[in-house]
Coordinates of C-alpha atoms in Angstrom, one line a residue:
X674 CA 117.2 97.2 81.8
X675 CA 117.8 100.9 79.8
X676 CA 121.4 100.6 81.6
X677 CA 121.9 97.0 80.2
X678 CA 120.5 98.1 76.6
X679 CA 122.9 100.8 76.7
X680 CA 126.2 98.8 77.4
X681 CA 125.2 96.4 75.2
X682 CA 124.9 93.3 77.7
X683 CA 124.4 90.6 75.0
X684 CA 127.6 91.6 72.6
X685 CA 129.4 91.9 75.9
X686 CA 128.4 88.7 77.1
X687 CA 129.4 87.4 73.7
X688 CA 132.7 88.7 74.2
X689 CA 132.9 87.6 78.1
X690 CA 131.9 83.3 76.0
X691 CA 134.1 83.5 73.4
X692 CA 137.0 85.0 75.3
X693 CA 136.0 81.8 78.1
X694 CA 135.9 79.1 75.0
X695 CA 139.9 80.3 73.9
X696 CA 140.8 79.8 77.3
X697 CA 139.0 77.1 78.2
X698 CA 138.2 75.1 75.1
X699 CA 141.3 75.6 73.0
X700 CA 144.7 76.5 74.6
X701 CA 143.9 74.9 78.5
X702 CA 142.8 71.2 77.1
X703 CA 145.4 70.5 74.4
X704 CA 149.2 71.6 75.7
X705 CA 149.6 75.2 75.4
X706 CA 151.9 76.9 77.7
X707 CA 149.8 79.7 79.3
X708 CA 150.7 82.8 81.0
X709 CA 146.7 83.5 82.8
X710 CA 145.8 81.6 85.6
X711 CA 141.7 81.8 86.3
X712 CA 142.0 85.2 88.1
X713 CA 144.6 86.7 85.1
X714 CA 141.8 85.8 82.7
X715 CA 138.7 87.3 84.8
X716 CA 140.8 90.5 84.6
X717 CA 141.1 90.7 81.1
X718 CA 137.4 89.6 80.4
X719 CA 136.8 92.5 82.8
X720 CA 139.3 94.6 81.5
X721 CA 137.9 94.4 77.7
X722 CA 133.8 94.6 78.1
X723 CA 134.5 97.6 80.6
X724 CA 136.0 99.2 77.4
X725 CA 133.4 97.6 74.7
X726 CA 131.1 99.0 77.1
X727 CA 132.2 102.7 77.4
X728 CA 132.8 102.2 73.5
X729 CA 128.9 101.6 73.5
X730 CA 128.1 104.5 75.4
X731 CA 129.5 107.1 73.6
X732 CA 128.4 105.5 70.3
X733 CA 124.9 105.9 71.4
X734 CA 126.1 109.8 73.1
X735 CA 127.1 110.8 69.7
X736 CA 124.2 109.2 67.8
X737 CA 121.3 111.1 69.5
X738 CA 119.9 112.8 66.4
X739 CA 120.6 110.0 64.1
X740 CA 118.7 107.1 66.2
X741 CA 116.1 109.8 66.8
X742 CA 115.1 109.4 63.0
X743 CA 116.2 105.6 63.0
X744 CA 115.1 103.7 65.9
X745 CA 113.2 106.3 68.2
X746 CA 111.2 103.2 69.8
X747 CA 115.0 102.4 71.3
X748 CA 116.6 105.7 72.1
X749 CA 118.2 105.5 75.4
X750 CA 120.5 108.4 75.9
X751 CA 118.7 111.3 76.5
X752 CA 115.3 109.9 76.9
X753 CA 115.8 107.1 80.0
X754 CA 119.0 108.2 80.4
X755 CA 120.9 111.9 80.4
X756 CA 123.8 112.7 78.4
X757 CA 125.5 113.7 81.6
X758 CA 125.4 110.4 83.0
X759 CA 126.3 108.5 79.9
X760 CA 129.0 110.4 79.2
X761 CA 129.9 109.9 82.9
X762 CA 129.3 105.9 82.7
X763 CA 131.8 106.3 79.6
X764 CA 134.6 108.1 82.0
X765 CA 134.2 105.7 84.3
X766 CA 134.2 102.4 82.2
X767 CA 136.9 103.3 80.2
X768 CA 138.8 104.6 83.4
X769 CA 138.5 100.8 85.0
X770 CA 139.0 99.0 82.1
X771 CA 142.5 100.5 81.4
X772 CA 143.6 100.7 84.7
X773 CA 142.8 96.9 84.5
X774 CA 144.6 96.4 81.5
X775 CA 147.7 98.2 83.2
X776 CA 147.3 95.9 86.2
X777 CA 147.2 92.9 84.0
X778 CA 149.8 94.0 81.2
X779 CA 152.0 94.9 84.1
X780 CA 151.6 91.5 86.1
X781 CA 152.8 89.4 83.2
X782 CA 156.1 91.4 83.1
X783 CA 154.7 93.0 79.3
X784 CA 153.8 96.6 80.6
X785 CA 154.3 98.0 77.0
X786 CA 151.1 95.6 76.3
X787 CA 149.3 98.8 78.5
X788 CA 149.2 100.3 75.1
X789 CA 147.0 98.0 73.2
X790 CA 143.7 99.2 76.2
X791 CA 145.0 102.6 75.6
X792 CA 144.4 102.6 72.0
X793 CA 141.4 100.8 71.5
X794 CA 139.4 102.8 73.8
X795 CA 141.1 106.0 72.2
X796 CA 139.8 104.0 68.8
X797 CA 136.5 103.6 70.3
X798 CA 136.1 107.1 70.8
X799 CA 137.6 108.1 67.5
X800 CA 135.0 105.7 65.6
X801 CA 132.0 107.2 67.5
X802 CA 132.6 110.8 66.9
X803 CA 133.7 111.3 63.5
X804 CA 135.5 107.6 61.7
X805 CA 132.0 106.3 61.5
X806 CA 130.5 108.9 59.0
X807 CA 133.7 108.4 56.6
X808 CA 132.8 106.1 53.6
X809 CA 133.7 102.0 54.8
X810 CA 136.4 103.2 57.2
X811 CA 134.2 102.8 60.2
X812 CA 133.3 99.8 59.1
X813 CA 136.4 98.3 59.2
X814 CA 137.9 99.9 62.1
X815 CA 135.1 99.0 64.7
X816 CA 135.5 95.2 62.6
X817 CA 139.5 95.3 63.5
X818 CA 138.4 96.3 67.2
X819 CA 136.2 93.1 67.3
X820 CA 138.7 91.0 66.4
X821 CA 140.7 92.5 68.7
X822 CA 138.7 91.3 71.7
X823 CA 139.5 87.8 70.2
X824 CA 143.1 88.0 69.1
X825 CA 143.9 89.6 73.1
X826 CA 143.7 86.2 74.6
X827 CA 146.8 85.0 72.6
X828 CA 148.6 88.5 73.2
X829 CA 148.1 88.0 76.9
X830 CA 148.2 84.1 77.7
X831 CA 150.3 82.9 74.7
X832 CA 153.0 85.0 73.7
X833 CA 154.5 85.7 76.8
X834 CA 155.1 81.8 77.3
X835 CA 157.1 81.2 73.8
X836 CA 160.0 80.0 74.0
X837 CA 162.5 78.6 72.0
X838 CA 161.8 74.6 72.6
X839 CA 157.6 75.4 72.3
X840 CA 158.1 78.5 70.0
X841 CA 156.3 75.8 67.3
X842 CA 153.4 74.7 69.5
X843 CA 152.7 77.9 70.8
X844 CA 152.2 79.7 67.1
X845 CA 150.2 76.5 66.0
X846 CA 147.8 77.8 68.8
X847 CA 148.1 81.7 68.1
X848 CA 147.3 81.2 64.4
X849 CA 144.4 79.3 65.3
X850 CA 143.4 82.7 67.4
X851 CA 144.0 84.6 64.5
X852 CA 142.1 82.8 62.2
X853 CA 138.5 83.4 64.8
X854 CA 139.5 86.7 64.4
X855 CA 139.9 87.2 60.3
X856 CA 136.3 85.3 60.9
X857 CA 135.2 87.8 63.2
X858 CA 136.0 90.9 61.2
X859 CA 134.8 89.5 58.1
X860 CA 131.4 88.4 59.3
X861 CA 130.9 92.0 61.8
X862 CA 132.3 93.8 58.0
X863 CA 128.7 92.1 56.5
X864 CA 126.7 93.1 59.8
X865 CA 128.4 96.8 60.1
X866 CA 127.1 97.3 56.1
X867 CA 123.5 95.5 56.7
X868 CA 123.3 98.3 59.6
X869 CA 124.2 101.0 57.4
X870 CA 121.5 100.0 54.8
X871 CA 119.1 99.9 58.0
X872 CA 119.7 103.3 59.3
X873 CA 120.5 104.5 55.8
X874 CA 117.5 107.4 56.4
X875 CA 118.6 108.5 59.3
X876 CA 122.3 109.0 58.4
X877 CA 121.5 110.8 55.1
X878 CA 119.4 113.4 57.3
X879 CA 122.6 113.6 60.1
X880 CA 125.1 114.2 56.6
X881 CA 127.0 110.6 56.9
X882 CA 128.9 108.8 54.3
X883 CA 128.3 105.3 55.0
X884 CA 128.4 103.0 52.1
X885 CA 124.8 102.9 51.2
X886 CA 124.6 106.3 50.8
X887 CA 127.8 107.0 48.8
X888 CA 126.9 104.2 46.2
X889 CA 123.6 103.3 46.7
X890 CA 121.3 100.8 47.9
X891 CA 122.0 98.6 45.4
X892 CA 125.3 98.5 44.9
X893 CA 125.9 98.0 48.2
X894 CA 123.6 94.9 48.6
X895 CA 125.6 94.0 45.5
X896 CA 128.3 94.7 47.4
X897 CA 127.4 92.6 50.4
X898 CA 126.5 89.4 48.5
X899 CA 129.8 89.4 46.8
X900 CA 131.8 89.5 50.7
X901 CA 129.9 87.2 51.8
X902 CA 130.3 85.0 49.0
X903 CA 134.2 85.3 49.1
X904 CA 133.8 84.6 53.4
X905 CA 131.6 82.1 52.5
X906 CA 134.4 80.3 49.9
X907 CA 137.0 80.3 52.2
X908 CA 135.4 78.6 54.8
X909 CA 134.7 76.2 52.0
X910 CA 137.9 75.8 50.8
X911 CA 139.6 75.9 54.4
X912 CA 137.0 72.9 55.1
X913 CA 137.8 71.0 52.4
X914 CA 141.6 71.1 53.0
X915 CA 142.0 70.6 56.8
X916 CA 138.4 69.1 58.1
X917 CA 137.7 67.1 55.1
X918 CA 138.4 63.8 57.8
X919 CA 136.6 64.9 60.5
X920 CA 132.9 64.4 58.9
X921 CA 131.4 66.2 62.4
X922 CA 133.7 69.2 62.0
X923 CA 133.3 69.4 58.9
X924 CA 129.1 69.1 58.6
X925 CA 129.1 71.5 61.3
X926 CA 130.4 74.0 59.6
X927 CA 128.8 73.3 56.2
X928 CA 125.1 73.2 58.2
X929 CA 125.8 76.0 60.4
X930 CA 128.0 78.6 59.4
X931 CA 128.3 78.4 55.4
X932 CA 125.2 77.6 54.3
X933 CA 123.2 80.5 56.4
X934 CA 126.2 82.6 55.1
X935 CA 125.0 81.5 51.5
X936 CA 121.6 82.1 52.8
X937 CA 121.8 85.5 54.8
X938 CA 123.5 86.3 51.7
X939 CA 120.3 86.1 49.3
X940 CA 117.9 86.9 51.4
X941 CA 119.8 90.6 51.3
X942 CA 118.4 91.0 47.7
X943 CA 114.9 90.5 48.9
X944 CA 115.0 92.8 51.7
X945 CA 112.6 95.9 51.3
X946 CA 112.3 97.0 55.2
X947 CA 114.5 98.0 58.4
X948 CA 112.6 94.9 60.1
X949 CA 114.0 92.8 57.5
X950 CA 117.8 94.5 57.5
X951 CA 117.1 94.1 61.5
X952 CA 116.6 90.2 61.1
X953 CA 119.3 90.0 58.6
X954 CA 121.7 91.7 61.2
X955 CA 120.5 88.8 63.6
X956 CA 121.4 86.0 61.2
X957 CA 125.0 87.8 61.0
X958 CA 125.2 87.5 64.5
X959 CA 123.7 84.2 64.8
X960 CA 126.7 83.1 62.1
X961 CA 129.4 84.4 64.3
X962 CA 127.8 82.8 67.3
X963 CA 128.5 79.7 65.6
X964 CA 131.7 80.1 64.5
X965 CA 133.0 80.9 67.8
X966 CA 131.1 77.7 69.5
X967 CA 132.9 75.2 66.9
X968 CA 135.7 75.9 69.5
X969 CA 134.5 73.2 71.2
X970 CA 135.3 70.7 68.3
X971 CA 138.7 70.9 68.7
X972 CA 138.7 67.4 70.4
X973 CA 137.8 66.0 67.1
X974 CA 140.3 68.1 65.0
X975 CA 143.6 68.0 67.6
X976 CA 142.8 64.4 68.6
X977 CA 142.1 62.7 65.6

């Protein structure tokens, strides 16, 4: 169970679903031209939670001292497990995932898309050891990374099908991609800063620069509210102008994803404790969760 804590196993079965739902729920049912068969798409799944994974590991390598102060109750490496063998388990995860994405990249004739494993995992390294002290930068790179494990499924099983009689159809479906991921960066953005005002003691201690610490508690709830708010007005508006017809769609997403986004978002002013900032890290998650199941509702948008 220490092992599964370590890797993650719930984000990376998050990943594993919503990766699934693209395939299976969006571009499969309604007439995209796909380049994955079932066995292309269990090797990216593969491919990118071996890398989320060693991206894990090494976060939790290179944040010893500060979880020592934050969250001893849930320190893993170096208590249940050695840094030896975590840095190990990174070696080896990162070395499967990317031979994977090789494999992959190279059996849909785009071998240059070898790159995009290559520098993730290299980002994933980058962000653990020194971009995630730097004031909002780690924030938003390891927010761009989780969008990435979203935006990967059109790279791989869209792009390489476009041509020029379904060149149309085929972007219709890629933005659509690209939209789950602007929603996934935005909402991980709010969780990345809630978890910086969570371990804000620990990180002051271990000489970070997170956001929190830089300009304050305050501010940076301040901060928060006002992201979310913007998130929460573009759903809104995006709502209003395309799923105004579809009343399902469109209560969905008014009852599940914007109004606990207004919600989450004031309940940040009241927050006092890590408990709280813990639970309000939940509801973030909860959000995105969510947004990635209204995948399924694309029978009552696409065949209206």
């Amino acid at each position: 169970m220490k092992f599964l804590n370590l890797i993650r196993w719930k984000n990376l079965l998050m990943i594993t679903f919503v990766q699934l739902l693209i395939k299976y729920a969006l571009l499969e049912p309604y007439g995209a031209s796909t380049r994955l068969d079932s066995f292309g798409i269990f090797i990216l799944i593969v491919a990118t939670i071996c890398i989320a994974a060693a991206g894990n590991i090494i976060n939790d390598t290179c944040d010893i001292h500060t979880d020592f102060i934050n969250k001893p109750d849930k320190l893993i490496v170096s208590k249940s497990i050695s840094e030896q063998t975590a840095y190990n388990l990174f070696i080896a995860f990162n070395v499967i995932g990317v031979g994977l994405g090789y494999y992959l990249s190279y059996s849909i004739g785009k071998s240059s898309f070898f790159a995009i494993f290559v520098v993730i995992s290299a980002l994933l390294y980058i962000y653990s050891t020194y971009l995630k002290q730097l004031f909002l930068i780690g924030n938003i790179v390891v927010s761009i990374l989780v969008a990435c494990s979203i935006l990967i499924v059109g790279l791989f099983d869209i792009l390489p099908e476009i041509t020029e009689l379904n060149r149309q159809t085929q972007l219709f479906f890629f933005k659509i991609i690209f939209n789950y991921a602007v929603f996934a960066f935005s909402i991980n953005l709010l969780r990345e800063i809630v978890k910086d005002l969570e371990d804000i003691d620990g990180d002051k201690k271990t000489g970070m620069h997170t956001l929190p610490i830089v300009l304050g508690e305050k501010l940076t709830k301040n901060i928060l509210f006002t992201l979310s708010l913007i998130t929460a007005t573009t759903l809104f508006i995006y709502v209003f102008n395309s799923l105004y017809k579809n009343i399902i769609v469109s209560l969905y997403f008014i009852t599940l994803i914007i109004g606990p986004l207004i919600f989450t978002s004031i309940k940040i002013f009241s927050v006092k404790d890590k408990i709280t900032y813990g639970q309000v890290s939940n509801l973030f998650k909860i959000i995105m969760l969510f947004g990635m199941l209204s995948l399924l509702l694309y029978k009552y948008i696409l065949l209206k």
